[in-house]
Coordinates of C-alpha atoms in Angstrom, one line a residue:
M1 CA 0.0 0.0 0.0
G2 CA 1.4 3.4 -0.9
L3 CA 1.8 6.1 1.7
G4 CA -0.8 8.4 0.1
R5 CA -3.4 5.6 0.1
Y6 CA -2.6 4.8 3.7
I7 CA -2.9 8.4 4.8
K8 CA -6.2 8.8 2.9
G9 CA -7.6 5.7 4.7
V10 CA -6.6 6.9 8.1
M11 CA -8.0 10.4 7.5
S12 CA -11.3 8.8 6.2
R13 CA -11.6 6.8 9.4
L14 CA -10.9 9.8 11.6
A15 CA -13.5 12.0 9.9
P16 CA -16.9 12.2 11.7
G17 CA -18.7 8.9 11.3
G18 CA -15.7 7.0 10.0
A19 CA -15.1 5.6 6.6
A20 CA -18.5 4.0 6.1
A21 CA -20.3 7.3 6.8
N22 CA -18.1 9.0 4.2
G23 CA -18.9 6.5 1.4
A24 CA -15.8 4.4 1.7
R25 CA -16.4 0.7 2.0
S26 CA -14.1 -2.0 3.2
A27 CA -12.7 -4.6 0.8
K28 CA -14.8 -7.2 2.5
A29 CA -18.0 -5.2 2.0
R30 CA -17.2 -4.6 -1.6
R31 CA -16.5 -8.3 -2.1
I32 CA -19.8 -9.2 -0.6
R33 CA -21.7 -6.7 -2.7
D34 CA -20.1 -8.2 -5.7
L35 CA -21.6 -11.7 -5.0
P36 CA -24.2 -12.7 -7.6
D37 CA -27.1 -12.7 -5.1
R38 CA -26.2 -9.3 -3.7
R39 CA -25.9 -7.9 -7.2
V40 CA -29.4 -9.2 -8.0
M41 CA -30.6 -7.5 -4.8
A42 CA -28.9 -4.2 -5.7
E43 CA -29.8 -4.2 -9.4
S44 CA -33.3 -5.7 -9.4
Y45 CA -35.1 -5.9 -6.1
V46 CA -33.9 -2.7 -4.4
P47 CA -34.8 -0.5 -7.5
A48 CA -38.2 -2.2 -7.7
L49 CA -39.0 -1.6 -4.1
A50 CA -37.6 1.9 -4.3
A51 CA -40.0 2.7 -7.1
D52 CA -42.9 1.9 -4.8
G53 CA -41.5 4.0 -1.9
G54 CA -43.3 3.9 1.4
R55 CA -42.0 2.7 4.8
I56 CA -39.5 -0.2 4.4
L57 CA -38.0 -2.4 7.1
W58 CA -34.6 -3.8 6.4
V59 CA -33.7 -6.8 8.7
G60 CA -30.0 -7.5 9.2
C61 CA -27.6 -4.6 9.1
R62 CA -24.0 -4.8 7.9
E63 CA -21.6 -2.5 6.1
Y64 CA -22.5 -4.0 2.8
T65 CA -26.2 -3.1 3.2
L66 CA -25.5 0.7 3.7
D67 CA -25.8 1.5 0.0
D68 CA -29.2 -0.2 -0.3
Y69 CA -30.9 2.2 2.2
A70 CA -30.0 5.3 0.2
A71 CA -31.3 3.6 -3.0
L72 CA -34.5 2.7 -1.3
E73 CA -35.0 6.2 -0.1
A74 CA -34.3 7.8 -3.6
N75 CA -38.0 8.1 -4.4
G76 CA -39.1 9.2 -1.0
G77 CA -39.0 5.8 0.8
E78 CA -38.4 5.7 4.6
V79 CA -36.1 3.0 5.6
W80 CA -36.1 1.5 9.1
T81 CA -33.5 -1.1 10.2
T82 CA -33.2 -3.8 12.8
D83 CA -30.6 -6.3 13.9
I84 CA -30.3 -8.5 17.0
D85 CA -26.6 -7.5 17.4
P86 CA -26.4 -4.2 19.3
S87 CA -23.0 -3.4 17.5
A88 CA -24.8 -3.6 14.1
E89 CA -26.6 -0.3 14.9
R90 CA -23.7 1.5 13.4
W91 CA -24.8 0.0 10.0
G92 CA -28.4 0.7 10.6
R93 CA -30.5 3.8 9.7
K94 CA -29.6 6.6 12.1
G95 CA -32.7 7.6 14.1
R96 CA -34.7 4.7 12.6
H97 CA -33.0 1.6 13.9
R98 CA -34.2 -0.8 16.6
T99 CA -32.1 -3.5 18.1
G100 CA -34.0 -6.8 18.7
D101 CA -34.9 -10.3 17.6
V102 CA -36.7 -10.6 14.2
C103 CA -38.7 -13.3 15.8
E104 CA -40.3 -10.6 17.9
A105 CA -40.5 -7.9 15.2
D106 CA -44.2 -7.6 15.9
A107 CA -43.5 -6.4 19.4
L108 CA -40.4 -4.4 18.4
F109 CA -42.3 -2.5 15.7
G110 CA -45.8 -2.7 17.2
D111 CA -46.2 1.0 16.7
L112 CA -45.4 0.9 13.0
T113 CA -46.7 -0.7 9.8
F114 CA -44.4 -1.3 6.8
D115 CA -45.2 -1.2 3.1
A116 CA -42.3 -3.6 2.5
V117 CA -39.9 -5.7 4.5
V118 CA -36.5 -7.0 3.3
C119 CA -35.2 -10.0 5.3
N120 CA -32.3 -11.3 3.3
G121 CA -29.5 -13.5 4.7
V122 CA -31.0 -13.8 8.2
L123 CA -32.6 -17.2 7.7
G124 CA -29.6 -19.5 8.1
Y125 CA -27.5 -16.9 9.9
G126 CA -29.2 -16.7 13.3
V127 CA -32.8 -17.6 12.5
D128 CA -32.0 -21.3 11.9
S129 CA -34.5 -23.7 13.3
P130 CA -37.9 -24.3 11.6
E131 CA -39.6 -22.9 14.7
Q132 CA -37.5 -19.7 14.6
Q133 CA -38.3 -19.3 10.9
R134 CA -42.0 -19.7 11.5
R135 CA -41.9 -17.1 14.3
A136 CA -39.8 -14.7 12.3
L137 CA -42.1 -14.9 9.2
A138 CA -45.2 -14.5 11.3
A139 CA -43.8 -11.5 13.2
L140 CA -42.8 -9.8 9.9
A141 CA -46.2 -10.5 8.4
A142 CA -47.7 -8.8 11.4
V143 CA -45.9 -5.5 10.8
L144 CA -46.6 -5.6 7.1
R145 CA -49.5 -3.6 5.8
P146 CA -52.2 -5.6 3.9
G147 CA -51.0 -6.0 0.4
G148 CA -47.4 -5.1 1.4
R149 CA -44.3 -6.8 0.1
L150 CA -42.1 -9.2 2.0
L151 CA -38.8 -10.2 0.4
V152 CA -37.2 -13.2 2.1
G153 CA -33.8 -14.5 1.2
G154 CA -32.4 -17.4 3.1
D155 CA -29.2 -19.5 3.0
T156 CA -30.7 -22.8 1.9
D157 CA -27.3 -24.5 2.2
K158 CA -27.6 -23.9 5.9
I159 CA -31.3 -24.4 6.5
D160 CA -34.4 -26.0 4.8
D161 CA -35.8 -23.7 2.2
P162 CA -38.9 -22.1 3.8
G163 CA -40.4 -21.6 0.3
A164 CA -40.3 -25.3 -0.5
G165 CA -43.0 -26.2 2.0
G166 CA -40.7 -28.0 4.4
P167 CA -40.7 -27.9 8.1
A168 CA -40.5 -24.1 8.2
A169 CA -43.2 -23.5 5.6
P170 CA -44.5 -20.0 5.7
P171 CA -47.9 -19.0 7.2
P172 CA -50.6 -20.0 4.7
A173 CA -51.5 -16.3 4.1
L174 CA -48.1 -15.7 2.5
L175 CA -47.3 -16.6 -1.1
Y176 CA -43.7 -17.8 -1.9
I177 CA -42.1 -18.0 -5.3
S178 CA -39.0 -20.2 -5.5
Q179 CA -35.7 -19.0 -6.8
A180 CA -36.3 -20.8 -10.1
T181 CA -39.4 -18.7 -10.7
R182 CA -38.1 -15.3 -9.5
P183 CA -40.5 -12.6 -10.8
P184 CA -39.2 -9.8 -13.0
S185 CA -41.4 -7.4 -11.1
L186 CA -42.7 -7.1 -7.6
S187 CA -46.3 -8.1 -8.6
D188 CA -46.5 -10.7 -5.9
S189 CA -46.7 -9.9 -2.2
V190 CA -44.0 -12.3 -0.9
F191 CA -41.2 -14.1 -2.5
C192 CA -37.9 -15.8 -1.6
L193 CA -34.6 -15.2 -3.2

């Protein structure tokens, strides 16, 4: 690393809010955003949800999700964030972040209703058992307005696919579309990545 690049990195981290607040992303965050599923999220789902605007809940906050919030708010959307890890608040939406368990989202956000909920990468990374998945999906459905959109992406190499009708099958009121039949638009209320 050259001295100039090193100094720029140090200065960025010293600035108010650190590197992330100033638009700089770590190499790890850039690598994760470059993964195929994250590119589909950023290039297809986020713009489609942003076009609808409204109040959007983002479940699971990390450095690589920061750019998605701004994109969702581009057309007047209002993004709220949540994560069970208190240290993840720094990656959440300032002033609109609540720390808590997604399985209790209905209690955590009982005072709010969302037009859309994005829960990507949480199933299989913390919400693992079929019972936890059922609780999480039911809690998210409870804070979603009638006709709202719920985007669920899980790590099916770590858990059973909740969209496949297995042990963690979604509540009957929710419609799931498998990865093989991913819609080109957001015409359906709920779908899995």
